[in-house]
Short mmCIF file of C-alpha atoms and ligand atoms in Angstrom, two decimals:
data_model
loop_
_atom_site.label_atom_id
_atom_site.label_comp_id
_atom_site.label_asym_id
_atom_site.label_seq_id
_atom_site.Cartn_x
_atom_site.Cartn_y
_atom_site.Cartn_z
CA MET A 1 71.48 4.39 -43.04
CA GLU A 2 70.96 5.24 -46.64
CA VAL A 3 69.79 3.60 -49.46
CA THR A 4 70.02 3.60 -53.51
CA GLU A 5 67.00 2.86 -55.94
CA THR A 6 68.50 2.83 -59.04
CA PHE A 7 66.25 4.18 -62.35
CA ALA A 8 66.85 4.88 -65.69
CA GLY A 9 69.79 5.28 -64.94
CA ILE A 10 69.45 7.38 -62.05
CA ALA A 11 70.11 7.09 -58.40
CA LEU A 12 67.81 7.81 -56.41
CA PRO A 13 66.72 7.46 -52.41
CA GLY A 14 65.78 3.90 -51.92
CA HIS A 15 63.61 5.21 -48.61
CA LEU A 16 61.77 7.23 -50.45
CA HIS A 17 61.62 5.14 -53.54
CA THR A 18 60.85 2.07 -54.75
CA GLN A 19 60.80 0.03 -58.25
CA GLU A 20 57.22 -0.13 -58.30
CA SER A 21 56.31 3.50 -57.50
CA LEU A 22 58.83 4.61 -60.12
CA GLY A 23 57.62 2.59 -62.80
CA PHE A 24 53.58 3.65 -61.60
CA ALA A 25 55.07 7.26 -62.02
CA ALA A 26 56.52 6.76 -65.30
CA ALA A 27 53.16 5.08 -66.79
CA PHE A 28 50.99 7.14 -65.21
CA THR A 29 47.92 8.27 -67.11
CA PHE A 30 47.99 12.24 -66.76
CA ARG A 31 44.22 14.31 -67.18
CA PRO A 32 44.14 17.17 -69.02
CA THR A 33 43.74 18.83 -66.39
CA ASP A 34 47.00 18.12 -64.17
CA VAL A 35 49.66 20.53 -63.63
CA LEU A 36 53.21 19.24 -62.92
CA ILE A 37 56.16 21.18 -61.26
CA ALA A 38 59.15 19.92 -62.18
CA THR A 39 62.34 20.22 -60.53
CA TYR A 40 66.42 19.34 -60.00
CA PRO A 41 65.98 19.30 -56.04
CA LYS A 42 66.64 22.37 -53.83
CA SER A 43 65.46 24.50 -56.92
CA GLY A 44 62.26 25.95 -55.90
CA THR A 45 59.71 23.39 -55.26
CA THR A 46 58.73 23.98 -52.15
CA TRP A 47 58.53 27.65 -52.69
CA MET A 48 56.18 27.02 -56.43
CA GLN A 49 54.18 24.41 -54.23
CA GLU A 50 52.93 26.84 -52.08
CA ILE A 51 52.37 29.41 -54.75
CA LEU A 52 50.27 27.34 -56.90
CA THR A 53 47.99 26.43 -53.66
CA LEU A 54 47.64 30.07 -53.06
CA LEU A 55 46.59 30.31 -57.43
CA PHE A 56 44.58 28.14 -56.98
CA SER A 57 42.59 28.64 -53.73
CA LEU A 58 41.72 32.31 -55.24
CA GLY A 59 44.06 33.75 -52.06
CA ASP A 60 42.73 31.69 -49.62
CA ALA A 61 45.40 30.29 -47.09
CA ARG A 62 43.84 27.99 -45.06
CA PRO A 63 44.53 25.51 -47.36
CA ALA A 64 48.20 26.20 -47.10
CA LYS A 65 47.97 26.32 -43.27
CA THR A 66 46.34 23.19 -42.64
CA ILE A 67 47.48 20.52 -45.33
CA PRO A 68 51.17 19.38 -45.57
CA ASN A 69 52.77 20.82 -49.14
CA TRP A 70 53.57 16.70 -49.64
CA GLU A 71 49.81 16.47 -49.99
CA ARG A 72 48.78 19.04 -51.78
CA ALA A 73 51.09 18.61 -54.10
CA PRO A 74 52.28 14.74 -54.25
CA TRP A 75 55.59 13.63 -55.44
CA LEU A 76 54.19 11.46 -58.63
CA GLU A 77 56.83 9.21 -57.72
CA GLN A 78 55.76 8.59 -54.47
CA ILE A 79 51.76 8.13 -54.73
CA TYR A 80 52.69 4.03 -55.51
CA CYS A 81 53.50 4.24 -51.80
CA ARG A 82 52.33 7.21 -49.81
CA GLY A 83 47.97 7.00 -52.27
CA ALA A 84 48.47 10.14 -51.75
CA LEU A 85 46.74 11.38 -55.02
CA ARG A 86 44.39 13.86 -54.14
CA ASP A 87 42.37 12.46 -57.12
CA THR A 88 38.55 14.27 -56.16
CA GLU A 89 40.15 17.56 -57.57
CA THR A 90 40.36 19.59 -60.31
CA PRO A 91 43.70 20.78 -60.91
CA ARG A 92 45.35 18.17 -60.04
CA LEU A 93 48.62 19.64 -58.59
CA LEU A 94 51.59 16.97 -58.90
CA THR A 95 55.39 17.18 -58.04
CA THR A 96 58.47 15.55 -59.31
CA HIS A 97 62.21 15.20 -59.16
CA LEU A 98 62.16 12.74 -62.13
CA PRO A 99 64.11 13.49 -65.27
CA ALA A 100 62.18 14.53 -68.64
CA HIS A 101 62.87 11.72 -70.64
CA VAL A 102 61.17 9.16 -67.54
CA LEU A 103 57.79 11.15 -67.45
CA ALA A 104 58.09 12.63 -71.46
CA PRO A 105 55.74 9.95 -73.04
CA ALA A 106 53.05 9.65 -70.38
CA LEU A 107 52.82 13.98 -69.91
CA GLN A 108 52.66 13.28 -74.47
CA ARG A 109 50.46 11.45 -74.85
CA SER A 110 48.32 13.86 -72.39
CA LYS A 111 47.35 17.58 -72.52
CA ALA A 112 48.21 17.99 -68.76
CA LYS A 113 50.20 21.75 -67.85
CA VAL A 114 54.25 21.34 -66.93
CA ILE A 115 55.66 24.33 -64.23
CA TYR A 116 59.53 23.71 -64.60
CA VAL A 117 61.84 25.81 -62.46
CA ALA A 118 65.57 25.77 -62.63
CA ARG A 119 67.57 27.74 -60.39
CA ASN A 120 71.53 29.59 -60.72
CA PRO A 121 73.59 25.05 -60.31
CA LYS A 122 75.55 26.46 -57.59
CA ASP A 123 72.92 27.77 -55.73
CA VAL A 124 71.39 24.26 -55.66
CA ALA A 125 74.64 22.51 -54.95
CA VAL A 126 75.42 24.56 -51.86
CA SER A 127 71.42 24.75 -51.09
CA PHE A 128 72.02 20.33 -51.63
CA TYR A 129 75.11 20.25 -49.50
CA HIS A 130 73.38 21.74 -46.75
CA PHE A 131 70.51 19.31 -47.53
CA HIS A 132 71.65 16.07 -47.15
CA HIS A 133 73.39 17.10 -43.81
CA LEU A 134 69.81 17.08 -42.92
CA ALA A 135 68.76 14.40 -45.09
CA LYS A 136 68.63 11.23 -43.50
CA PHE A 137 68.03 9.90 -47.39
CA LEU A 138 70.85 11.00 -48.56
CA PRO A 139 74.29 10.09 -48.13
CA ASP A 140 76.68 11.96 -45.84
CA PRO A 141 78.79 14.39 -47.41
CA SER A 142 82.50 14.69 -46.68
CA SER A 143 83.15 18.16 -47.45
CA PHE A 144 81.78 20.55 -49.65
CA ASP A 145 84.86 20.00 -52.23
CA ALA A 146 84.01 16.34 -52.68
CA PHE A 147 80.44 16.59 -52.84
CA LEU A 148 81.17 19.70 -55.84
CA THR A 149 83.08 17.35 -57.84
CA GLN A 150 80.42 14.34 -57.23
CA PHE A 151 77.04 17.27 -57.93
CA LEU A 152 79.13 18.16 -61.64
CA GLU A 153 79.65 14.72 -62.20
CA GLY A 154 76.18 14.52 -61.98
CA THR A 155 76.80 11.21 -59.62
CA VAL A 156 74.88 12.75 -56.79
CA HIS A 157 71.52 11.25 -56.59
CA TYR A 158 68.60 12.40 -59.03
CA GLY A 159 71.58 12.43 -61.18
CA SER A 160 72.88 15.25 -63.38
CA TRP A 161 71.74 18.90 -62.76
CA PHE A 162 72.84 20.19 -66.46
CA ASP A 163 71.15 16.50 -67.91
CA HIS A 164 67.79 17.09 -65.98
CA VAL A 165 67.83 21.27 -66.85
CA LYS A 166 68.67 19.92 -70.90
CA GLY A 167 66.21 16.69 -70.76
CA TRP A 168 63.01 19.79 -69.48
CA LEU A 169 63.65 21.99 -71.95
CA GLY A 170 64.01 19.26 -74.97
CA GLN A 171 60.39 19.09 -74.11
CA ARG A 172 59.60 22.54 -74.71
CA HIS A 173 58.20 22.20 -78.13
CA LEU A 174 56.77 18.55 -77.42
CA LEU A 175 54.80 19.59 -74.22
CA ASP A 176 52.95 22.01 -72.53
CA ILE A 177 55.40 23.24 -70.01
CA LEU A 178 55.80 26.70 -68.63
CA TYR A 179 59.43 27.70 -67.86
CA VAL A 180 60.16 29.81 -64.45
CA THR A 181 63.40 30.50 -62.56
CA TYR A 182 63.62 30.97 -58.91
CA GLU A 183 65.96 34.25 -59.16
CA GLU A 184 62.51 35.59 -60.91
CA LEU A 185 60.41 34.39 -58.35
CA HIS A 186 62.82 36.46 -55.86
CA GLN A 187 63.04 39.54 -58.60
CA ASP A 188 59.60 39.52 -59.34
CA LEU A 189 56.79 37.94 -57.55
CA ARG A 190 53.90 39.30 -58.31
CA GLY A 191 54.64 39.59 -62.33
CA THR A 192 55.18 35.88 -62.36
CA ALA A 193 52.11 34.36 -60.68
CA GLN A 194 50.32 35.93 -63.35
CA ARG A 195 52.31 34.42 -65.61
CA LEU A 196 51.73 31.57 -64.18
CA SER A 197 47.69 32.31 -63.73
CA THR A 198 47.91 32.96 -68.17
CA PHE A 199 49.46 29.61 -68.60
CA LEU A 200 47.07 27.73 -65.86
CA GLY A 201 44.30 30.21 -67.34
CA CYS A 202 43.30 30.47 -63.67
CA PRO A 203 42.23 34.09 -63.67
CA LEU A 204 43.54 35.95 -60.60
CA ALA A 205 40.59 37.04 -58.01
CA PRO A 206 40.84 40.44 -56.23
CA GLY A 207 43.62 39.99 -53.18
CA THR A 208 44.94 37.14 -54.36
CA LEU A 209 47.97 38.60 -55.61
CA ALA A 210 48.63 40.27 -51.49
CA ALA A 211 47.95 37.29 -50.18
CA LEU A 212 50.36 35.14 -52.14
CA GLU A 213 53.23 38.03 -51.82
CA GLN A 214 52.12 37.67 -48.10
CA HIS A 215 52.43 33.71 -47.79
CA CYS A 216 54.74 32.33 -50.11
CA SER A 217 57.61 35.11 -48.38
CA PHE A 218 61.01 33.55 -46.80
CA SER A 219 59.76 33.87 -43.22
CA ALA A 220 56.20 33.15 -43.73
CA MET A 221 56.76 29.91 -45.08
CA ARG A 222 59.82 29.30 -42.58
CA ASP A 223 57.16 29.16 -40.44
CA ASN A 224 54.41 27.64 -42.27
CA ALA A 225 54.85 23.76 -40.46
CA MET A 226 52.60 22.80 -43.55
CA ALA A 227 56.09 24.00 -46.29
CA ASN A 228 58.89 23.58 -43.76
CA TYR A 229 58.80 19.82 -43.30
CA SER A 230 59.30 20.21 -39.57
CA LEU A 231 56.48 17.64 -39.06
CA ILE A 232 58.69 15.27 -40.98
CA PRO A 233 60.66 13.00 -38.33
CA ALA A 234 64.60 13.29 -36.85
CA GLU A 235 65.23 9.85 -38.38
CA ILE A 236 63.93 11.28 -42.09
CA MET A 237 64.95 14.73 -41.18
CA ASP A 238 67.33 15.30 -38.57
CA HIS A 239 65.97 18.76 -37.92
CA SER A 240 69.00 19.80 -35.59
CA GLN A 241 71.17 19.32 -38.70
CA GLY A 242 69.34 22.70 -40.21
CA ARG A 243 66.56 23.84 -41.66
CA PHE A 244 64.51 23.11 -44.66
CA MET A 245 64.51 26.54 -45.36
CA ARG A 246 67.70 27.05 -44.99
CA LYS A 247 68.87 31.08 -46.02
CA GLY A 248 66.40 31.59 -49.31
CA VAL A 249 68.59 33.89 -51.11
CA VAL A 250 70.31 34.76 -54.80
CA GLY A 251 74.59 33.77 -54.80
CA ASP A 252 74.61 32.19 -51.57
CA TRP A 253 77.73 29.95 -54.38
CA ARG A 254 79.82 33.32 -53.22
CA SER A 255 79.95 32.83 -49.44
CA HIS A 256 80.56 28.75 -50.89
CA PHE A 257 82.78 28.52 -53.54
CA SER A 258 86.88 29.21 -53.82
CA PRO A 259 88.15 30.54 -56.74
CA GLU A 260 89.26 26.99 -57.70
CA GLN A 261 85.98 25.56 -57.27
CA ASN A 262 84.19 28.42 -59.52
CA ALA A 263 86.84 27.74 -62.21
CA LEU A 264 86.83 24.55 -62.00
CA PHE A 265 82.60 24.83 -62.12
CA ASN A 266 82.45 27.00 -64.87
CA ARG A 267 84.08 25.13 -66.94
CA ARG A 268 82.97 22.27 -66.56
CA TYR A 269 79.55 24.94 -67.03
CA GLN A 270 80.38 26.04 -70.41
CA GLU A 271 80.69 22.47 -71.57
CA GLU A 272 77.47 21.17 -70.63
CA MET A 273 75.60 24.43 -70.96
CA GLY A 274 77.19 26.83 -73.49
CA ASP A 275 75.64 25.63 -77.11
CA VAL A 276 72.03 26.00 -75.51
CA GLU A 277 69.64 28.54 -76.05
CA LEU A 278 68.17 28.81 -72.03
CA PRO A 279 64.61 31.42 -71.50
CA SER A 280 67.35 33.31 -68.99
CA ARG A 281 70.92 33.07 -68.36
CA TRP A 282 72.27 33.47 -64.27
CA PRO A 283 75.61 35.39 -63.82
CA MET A 284 78.14 33.25 -63.00
CA ALA A 285 80.70 35.16 -62.43
P1 A3P B 301 68.40 27.34 -49.60
O1 A3P B 301 68.80 25.95 -49.30
O2 A3P B 301 69.20 28.26 -50.31
O3 A3P B 301 67.67 28.79 -48.81
P2 A3P B 301 63.45 22.83 -52.44
O4 A3P B 301 61.92 24.00 -51.97
O5 A3P B 301 63.23 22.92 -54.66
O6 A3P B 301 63.85 21.20 -52.22
O7 A3P B 301 64.22 24.53 -52.76
C1 A3P B 301 64.94 24.69 -51.23
C2 A3P B 301 65.54 25.75 -51.25
O8 A3P B 301 64.51 26.69 -51.55
C3 A3P B 301 65.73 26.30 -50.32
O9 A3P B 301 66.95 27.01 -50.50
C4 A3P B 301 64.60 27.35 -49.65
O10 A3P B 301 65.27 27.90 -48.94
C5 A3P B 301 64.61 27.77 -50.65
N1 A3P B 301 62.53 28.26 -50.91
C6 A3P B 301 62.10 27.75 -50.23
N2 A3P B 301 61.06 28.48 -49.98
C7 A3P B 301 61.40 29.70 -50.43
C8 A3P B 301 61.61 31.62 -50.52
N3 A3P B 301 59.41 31.31 -50.32
N4 A3P B 301 61.97 32.10 -50.86
C9 A3P B 301 62.90 32.08 -51.50
N5 A3P B 301 63.67 30.74 -50.69
C10 A3P B 301 63.32 29.35 -51.09
#
């Protein structure tokens, strides 16, 4: 049975969060060397965790193959309950799905670096819909149509995609933040890894890019139990309902959206994002 926890106006899975764990995240003392991956769910979080693991290990795949991703780059909002902070490591790699308004004050007090990963919201909606079947901590989705309505209204868990992206973009001049899209990772993983290495001040050792390309491919991650969530017990993720590493493609929305759903989505997108200056635009047609 799914339980909801509401924090700062956002509905979150109660199985993963408590008011204490969320309060802990909001008041977190970041170190200047910390690196935070911030995403709306289903935007490429796990992919970025894997890429940064390989970058910081200078291409050594052993950490990625032996330590689960949620320990390598723990969720800030779950640290209080899980105690999974790898405190002796530099940099500490952290992950969050929380909106910017919750974390911005703590981040602005620090020099921590933030990597914000965004994905075409149509593909996010499709991926999130399928994930609701698998994740027992999320409400049972009824139809795709009903889910899409909730997604556009921002009444799904983790709140509105539009608010999330606009909130983090709004921190562009206040935080040390790099904006990356899921689609860029697809199109040019090497180039994006180089951009990440420059932003993070983490030099690329010879061979790192080749190792990164190999271990961060969809097929390698799908088969890596430390990245594919297959270790999570069935009462939390029902693996008979689908795989976390589902398809990993760009544009899957085209095989899910009806023309009416697409028109509705485009209208809503235009209302919310029409005036927003995005670092890159997604093809919405
Ligand atoms: P799909 O459901 O569309 O397949 P997150 O980690 O933020 O929850 O995002 C999960 C989505 O990212 C899933 O999308 C998953 O397949 C995709 N993904 C994870 N690793 C990937 C990779 N190496 N290449 C392409 N897509 C990947």
